[in-house]
Amino acid sequence: MRAIITATELAHELRPGATPPVLLDVRWQLSVAKAAGAPAFDGRAEYAAGHLPGAVFVDLDRELAAAAGAHGRHPLPDLAEFGAAMRRAGVSADRPVVVYDGGQGWAAARAWWMLRATGHPDVRVLDGGLPSWQGDLSTQTPAPAGGDFVPAPVAGLLDADGAAALARTGVLLDARAGERYRGEVEPIDRVGGHIPGAVSAPTTENVGPDGRFLPAAELRDRFKALGVSGDTQVGVYCGSGVSAAHEVLALAVAGVPAELYVGSWSEWSSDPSRPVAVGADPQ
């Protein structure tokens, strides 16, 4: 099953007379204060100003994650609440789903990962997000018929101990910016650095200037250079399990299955007893 869809392909699936996929709009940005008094990003307002016709807004912070706490800034949501949110959006087990965001791809990938990890068989991310769409936008809020999707227990999930072990026995990729991996800067969490043994693999290097994923062959070469080959077990983490989902998606495009450490650095670094490595060397 393909993990991404182009805007041209999506337009074809939305043509009159076709049975369209469920469309989910997951516009979101990492909340990092850039200036005193700067307004927070409002994905719902962006959605209201214009979205793909028929798309339903999904709130990453409230529907794709639980409240921040001991398990990180974006821990797994309660599965019953997640399932109810997806059914309200019209998600059913036998109907394809296409997810998009404002172009960065991180939030859409988190929705893709949540649905796939809980058993939905057909979920794709709009490659390049909303900026890639050339058709009309709508300001009408749809009222979809309720779906029937019931999430299964999450599969492909790492906890802190599992991530630490995988860094020794397989390949654990750190999807954050290189300077955060090296511990040169840490704008959010308690301390900078990385999980010992993890390999720096910024997710921004999986896409081109237009925000679309690199071709699958190029992604395979990139991950092979990072140590991913053959039957290597692969895991990914980031700051809070959002950009890492985008890297899991890039790996899927390359044909490589990977597990996600949802708690990521926000959980790992909150415990002073856990080891921290700094610098470019994984160890």
Short mmCIF file of N, CA and C in Angstrom, two decimals, residues 15 73 85 178 200 244:
data_model
loop_
_atom_site.label_atom_id
_atom_site.label_comp_id
_atom_site.label_asym_id
_atom_site.label_seq_id
_atom_site.Cartn_x
_atom_site.Cartn_y
_atom_site.Cartn_z
N ARG A 15 -12.72 13.42 -8.45
CA ARG A 15 -13.50 13.85 -9.61
C ARG A 15 -14.98 13.51 -9.42
N ARG A 73 5.73 15.50 25.30
CA ARG A 73 4.83 16.60 24.92
C ARG A 73 3.65 16.14 24.08
N ALA A 85 -12.94 10.42 17.75
CA ALA A 85 -12.61 11.57 16.89
C ALA A 85 -12.55 11.17 15.43
N GLY A 178 20.28 18.76 13.32
CA GLY A 178 21.59 18.31 13.76
C GLY A 178 22.11 19.03 14.99
N SER A 200 22.20 10.67 13.83
CA SER A 200 21.54 11.90 13.39
C SER A 200 21.00 11.74 11.97
N ALA A 244 9.28 12.76 13.93
CA ALA A 244 9.74 11.37 13.77
C ALA A 244 8.73 10.55 12.97
#
